[in-house]
XYZ file of N, CA and C in Angstrom:
363
model
N 36.188 -0.046 -47.295
C 36.324 1.388 -46.827
C 35.836 1.570 -45.417
N 34.893 0.693 -45.063
C 34.318 0.626 -43.687
C 35.297 0.202 -42.588
N 36.129 -0.758 -42.972
C 36.970 -1.462 -41.972
C 38.415 -0.653 -41.753
N 38.534 0.376 -42.398
C 39.797 1.206 -42.240
C 39.997 1.673 -41.013
N 39.134 1.730 -40.105
C 39.288 2.388 -38.664
C 39.095 3.861 -38.544
N 38.756 4.397 -39.653
C 38.522 5.902 -39.775
C 37.096 6.182 -39.220
N 37.066 6.873 -38.080
C 35.692 7.235 -37.477
C 34.879 8.303 -38.480
N 35.524 9.047 -39.186
C 34.768 9.840 -40.017
C 34.119 9.095 -41.159
N 34.609 7.962 -41.675
C 34.110 7.362 -42.734
C 32.874 6.590 -42.274
N 33.004 6.239 -40.844
C 31.870 5.451 -40.393
C 30.586 6.329 -40.150
N 30.909 7.709 -39.749
C 29.668 8.563 -39.611
C 29.062 8.792 -41.055
N 29.924 8.800 -42.100
C 29.482 9.133 -43.422
C 28.469 8.037 -43.901
N 29.040 6.765 -43.511
C 28.374 5.411 -43.831
C 26.923 5.461 -43.168
N 26.958 5.887 -41.899
C 25.706 6.020 -41.171
C 24.666 6.958 -41.672
N 25.245 8.157 -42.095
C 24.363 9.244 -42.661
C 23.640 8.658 -43.995
N 24.344 7.999 -44.753
C 23.852 7.574 -45.967
C 22.716 6.510 -45.827
N 22.735 5.801 -44.973
C 21.954 4.540 -44.810
C 20.975 4.786 -43.509
N 20.717 5.973 -43.243
C 19.622 6.222 -42.036
C 18.241 5.852 -42.623
N 17.470 5.358 -41.779
C 15.967 5.266 -42.135
C 15.096 5.913 -41.297
N 14.202 6.578 -41.820
C 13.282 7.577 -40.937
C 12.091 6.687 -40.485
N 11.948 6.749 -39.067
C 10.798 5.929 -38.412
C 9.760 7.070 -37.859
N 8.558 6.779 -38.237
C 7.680 7.669 -37.561
C 6.818 6.763 -36.609
N 6.937 7.415 -35.414
C 6.179 6.682 -34.223
C 4.719 7.193 -34.151
N 3.875 6.307 -34.012
C 2.393 6.802 -33.857
C 2.054 5.992 -32.559
N 1.537 6.807 -31.452
C 1.173 6.236 -30.245
C -0.132 5.472 -30.495
N -0.535 4.499 -29.616
C -1.738 3.775 -29.665
C -2.873 4.739 -29.517
N -3.937 4.409 -30.199
C -5.106 5.267 -30.158
C -5.765 5.513 -28.740
N -5.634 4.471 -27.900
C -6.344 4.863 -26.508
C -5.406 5.092 -25.391
N -4.278 5.515 -25.852
C -3.146 5.853 -24.762
C -2.151 4.727 -24.633
N -1.170 4.897 -23.711
C -0.072 3.993 -23.406
C -0.747 2.838 -22.686
N -0.169 1.512 -22.846
C -0.393 0.320 -22.313
C -1.749 0.052 -22.567
N -2.257 0.197 -23.893
C -3.736 -0.357 -24.159
C -3.562 -1.060 -25.480
N -4.544 -1.925 -25.664
C -4.590 -2.722 -26.967
C -5.516 -1.867 -27.729
N -5.795 -2.174 -29.070
C -6.719 -1.571 -29.886
C -8.319 -1.871 -29.672
N -8.444 -3.012 -29.211
C -9.874 -3.281 -29.092
C -10.542 -3.074 -27.555
N -9.756 -2.267 -26.671
C -10.386 -2.060 -25.532
C -9.962 -0.632 -25.208
N -10.647 0.098 -24.267
C -10.271 1.525 -23.784
C -9.070 1.221 -22.806
N -8.389 2.327 -22.556
C -7.056 2.265 -21.767
C -7.537 2.024 -20.240
N -8.719 2.282 -19.769
C -8.951 2.170 -18.299
C -10.389 1.504 -18.140
N -10.701 0.870 -17.279
C -11.822 0.215 -16.845
C -12.283 -1.108 -17.591
N -13.532 -1.263 -17.560
C -14.043 -2.601 -18.093
C -14.184 -2.609 -19.640
N -14.469 -1.275 -20.054
C -14.773 -1.128 -21.594
C -16.263 -1.423 -21.842
N -16.637 -1.100 -22.958
C -18.014 -1.132 -23.503
C -18.381 -2.538 -24.025
N -19.539 -2.975 -23.879
C -20.011 -4.183 -24.412
C -19.373 -5.331 -23.567
N -19.125 -5.236 -22.428
C -18.497 -6.246 -21.627
C -19.563 -6.796 -20.806
N -19.630 -8.189 -20.786
C -20.669 -8.872 -19.926
C -20.072 -9.102 -18.652
N -20.407 -8.357 -17.676
C -19.948 -8.393 -16.399
C -21.131 -8.559 -15.327
N -21.207 -9.101 -14.333
C -22.170 -8.956 -13.259
C -22.406 -7.567 -12.875
N -23.786 -7.401 -12.676
C -24.049 -6.046 -12.379
C -23.428 -5.303 -11.246
N -22.994 -6.102 -10.127
C -22.414 -5.573 -9.086
C -21.002 -5.049 -9.332
N -20.384 -5.889 -10.373
C -19.020 -5.369 -10.819
C -19.153 -4.072 -11.696
N -20.144 -3.734 -12.569
C -20.414 -2.676 -13.193
C -20.579 -1.569 -12.332
N -21.413 -1.761 -11.225
C -21.677 -0.784 -10.156
C -20.535 -0.305 -9.473
N -19.895 -1.320 -9.097
C -18.396 -1.017 -8.503
C -17.477 -0.251 -9.334
N -17.444 -0.522 -10.689
C -16.589 0.072 -11.450
C -17.021 1.610 -11.759
N -18.332 1.986 -11.644
C -18.757 3.335 -11.813
C -18.850 4.068 -10.499
N -18.546 3.435 -9.412
C -18.568 4.016 -7.948
C -17.489 4.831 -7.844
N -17.629 5.992 -7.217
C -16.494 6.958 -6.888
C -15.267 5.980 -6.086
N -13.950 6.204 -6.403
C -13.020 5.360 -5.703
C -13.071 5.308 -4.259
N -13.134 6.589 -3.721
C -13.118 6.669 -2.250
C -14.311 5.807 -1.631
N -15.343 5.773 -2.234
C -16.430 4.959 -1.667
C -16.110 3.544 -1.624
N -15.668 2.976 -2.842
C -15.178 1.574 -2.960
C -14.222 1.260 -2.030
N -13.125 2.183 -1.858
C -12.063 1.745 -1.099
C -12.456 1.749 0.363
N -13.185 2.829 0.985
C -13.828 2.748 2.333
C -14.626 1.693 2.660
N -15.600 1.334 1.600
C -16.362 0.128 1.820
C -15.629 -1.247 1.945
N -14.576 -1.590 1.204
C -13.703 -2.492 1.384
C -12.783 -2.544 2.674
N -12.430 -1.503 3.043
C -11.808 -1.461 4.295
C -12.738 -1.675 5.480
N -13.892 -1.172 5.573
C -14.900 -1.625 6.417
C -15.263 -2.956 6.500
N -15.375 -3.633 5.236
C -15.710 -5.029 5.199
C -14.490 -5.832 5.695
N -13.527 -5.631 5.242
C -12.171 -6.637 5.807
C -12.106 -6.282 7.331
N -12.309 -5.160 7.835
C -12.135 -4.800 9.274
C -13.031 -5.632 9.993
N -14.356 -5.652 9.552
C -15.303 -6.510 10.142
C -14.977 -7.987 10.136
N -14.370 -8.439 8.884
C -14.099 -9.872 8.979
C -12.852 -10.082 9.948
N -12.043 -9.278 10.146
C -11.041 -9.386 11.087
C -11.512 -9.603 12.671
N -12.472 -8.662 12.751
C -13.044 -8.690 14.067
C -13.947 -9.871 14.489
N -14.507 -10.648 13.378
C -15.450 -11.721 13.699
C -14.801 -12.686 14.816
N -13.492 -13.185 14.799
C -13.082 -14.155 15.708
C -13.149 -13.681 17.086
N -13.122 -12.310 17.252
C -12.935 -12.011 18.594
C -14.232 -11.619 19.379
N -15.348 -11.842 18.726
C -16.582 -11.395 19.270
C -16.863 -12.066 20.677
N -16.985 -13.496 20.670
C -17.331 -14.037 21.884
C -16.200 -14.659 22.657
N -14.986 -14.304 22.468
C -13.789 -14.756 23.240
C -13.513 -13.814 24.573
N -13.106 -14.563 25.450
C -12.762 -13.851 26.616
C -11.366 -13.101 26.492
N -11.093 -12.170 27.257
C -9.705 -11.463 27.253
C -8.767 -12.328 27.633
N -7.468 -12.256 27.154
C -6.472 -12.896 27.660
C -6.120 -12.614 28.985
N -5.465 -13.666 29.750
C -5.342 -13.394 31.202
C -4.283 -12.260 31.639
N -3.546 -11.785 30.549
C -2.698 -10.587 30.719
C -3.305 -9.310 30.787
N -4.680 -9.415 30.453
C -5.373 -8.181 30.502
C -6.215 -7.939 31.759
N -6.153 -8.892 32.635
C -6.971 -8.797 33.833
C -6.413 -7.581 34.780
N -7.311 -7.022 35.698
C -6.790 -6.031 36.538
C -5.563 -6.539 37.431
N -5.746 -7.831 38.054
C -4.637 -8.257 38.989
C -3.297 -8.372 38.284
N -3.309 -8.919 36.882
C -2.031 -9.002 36.238
C -1.475 -7.650 35.925
N -2.396 -6.826 35.478
C -1.835 -5.298 35.273
C -1.300 -4.742 36.401
N -1.894 -4.868 37.526
C -1.440 -4.275 38.867
C -0.029 -4.840 39.194
N 0.096 -6.246 38.920
C 1.414 -6.839 39.337
C 2.454 -6.505 38.355
N 2.206 -6.191 37.076
C 3.040 -5.700 36.046
C 3.521 -4.293 36.411
N 2.545 -3.408 36.792
C 2.947 -2.049 37.268
C 3.798 -2.101 38.446
N 3.527 -3.035 39.388
C 4.462 -3.142 40.478
C 5.873 -3.565 40.155
N 5.961 -4.348 39.286
C 7.307 -4.958 38.704
C 8.055 -3.784 37.915
N 7.216 -3.127 37.244
C 8.149 -2.177 36.423
C 8.505 -1.011 37.474
N 7.683 -0.784 38.667
C 8.136 0.290 39.493
C 9.321 -0.208 40.333
N 9.342 -1.526 40.699
C 10.469 -2.039 41.500
C 11.758 -2.049 40.712
N 11.702 -2.312 39.443
C 12.792 -2.323 38.573
C 13.251 -1.092 37.844
N 12.375 0.079 38.358
C 12.723 1.299 37.920
C 12.752 1.603 36.267
N 11.697 1.078 35.713
C 11.606 1.032 34.219
C 11.160 2.444 33.777
N 11.584 2.946 32.868
C 11.451 4.378 32.563
C 11.198 5.441 33.534
N 12.278 5.690 34.167
C 12.289 6.597 35.309
C 11.948 8.043 35.093
N 12.110 8.560 33.950
C 11.794 10.019 33.425
C 10.472 10.326 33.258
N 9.788 9.490 32.278
C 8.398 9.859 31.967
C 7.465 8.611 32.254
N 7.923 7.476 32.468
C 7.011 6.426 32.647
C 6.517 6.153 34.034
N 6.228 4.812 34.341
C 5.664 4.508 35.584
C 6.486 4.651 36.883
N 7.948 4.868 36.628
C 8.888 4.975 37.790
C 9.099 6.569 38.128
N 8.505 7.376 37.219
C 8.774 8.741 37.524
C 8.018 9.301 38.629
N 8.469 10.495 39.209
C 7.780 11.013 40.404
C 6.437 11.392 40.092
N 6.096 11.836 39.058
C 4.847 12.295 38.746
C 3.853 11.114 38.715
N 4.304 10.084 38.134
C 3.439 8.901 38.022
C 3.258 8.044 39.216
N 4.137 8.363 40.229
C 4.116 7.589 41.513
C 3.120 8.269 42.353
N 3.017 9.592 42.276
C 2.175 10.422 42.965
C 0.643 10.223 42.475
N 0.262 10.004 41.282
C -0.932 9.876 40.848
C -1.465 8.514 40.845
N -0.589 7.493 40.861
C -0.954 6.004 40.965
C -1.653 5.568 42.064
N -2.877 5.009 41.952
C -3.555 4.625 43.156
C -2.892 3.568 43.917
N -2.018 2.790 43.378
C -1.473 1.510 44.117
C -0.303 2.055 44.705
């Protein structure tokens, strides 16, 4: 009877053989297993003291501390180096003269009338 091609008979077959399924969500929320809480390290976890302190700290303090730490690490290689030769005053003056000669950015930049009147060179 199912293979006759009648769509009405297929619907009747489906209604007779339906199974009710009850969904029960996990006890600690979505994406969690049964033996630990949904967020954080959980209880009875042996972690170093600084990890537990960091986990209990307000998030903005932890994030700002990490940003400061990594900014300092990025600055370390620059501490005792001299500036590149392109930052010397002579090079910058030559660059300004080149830009003025080639009329770069004539409306608001170095080649504008306002910039030419205020420029010491």
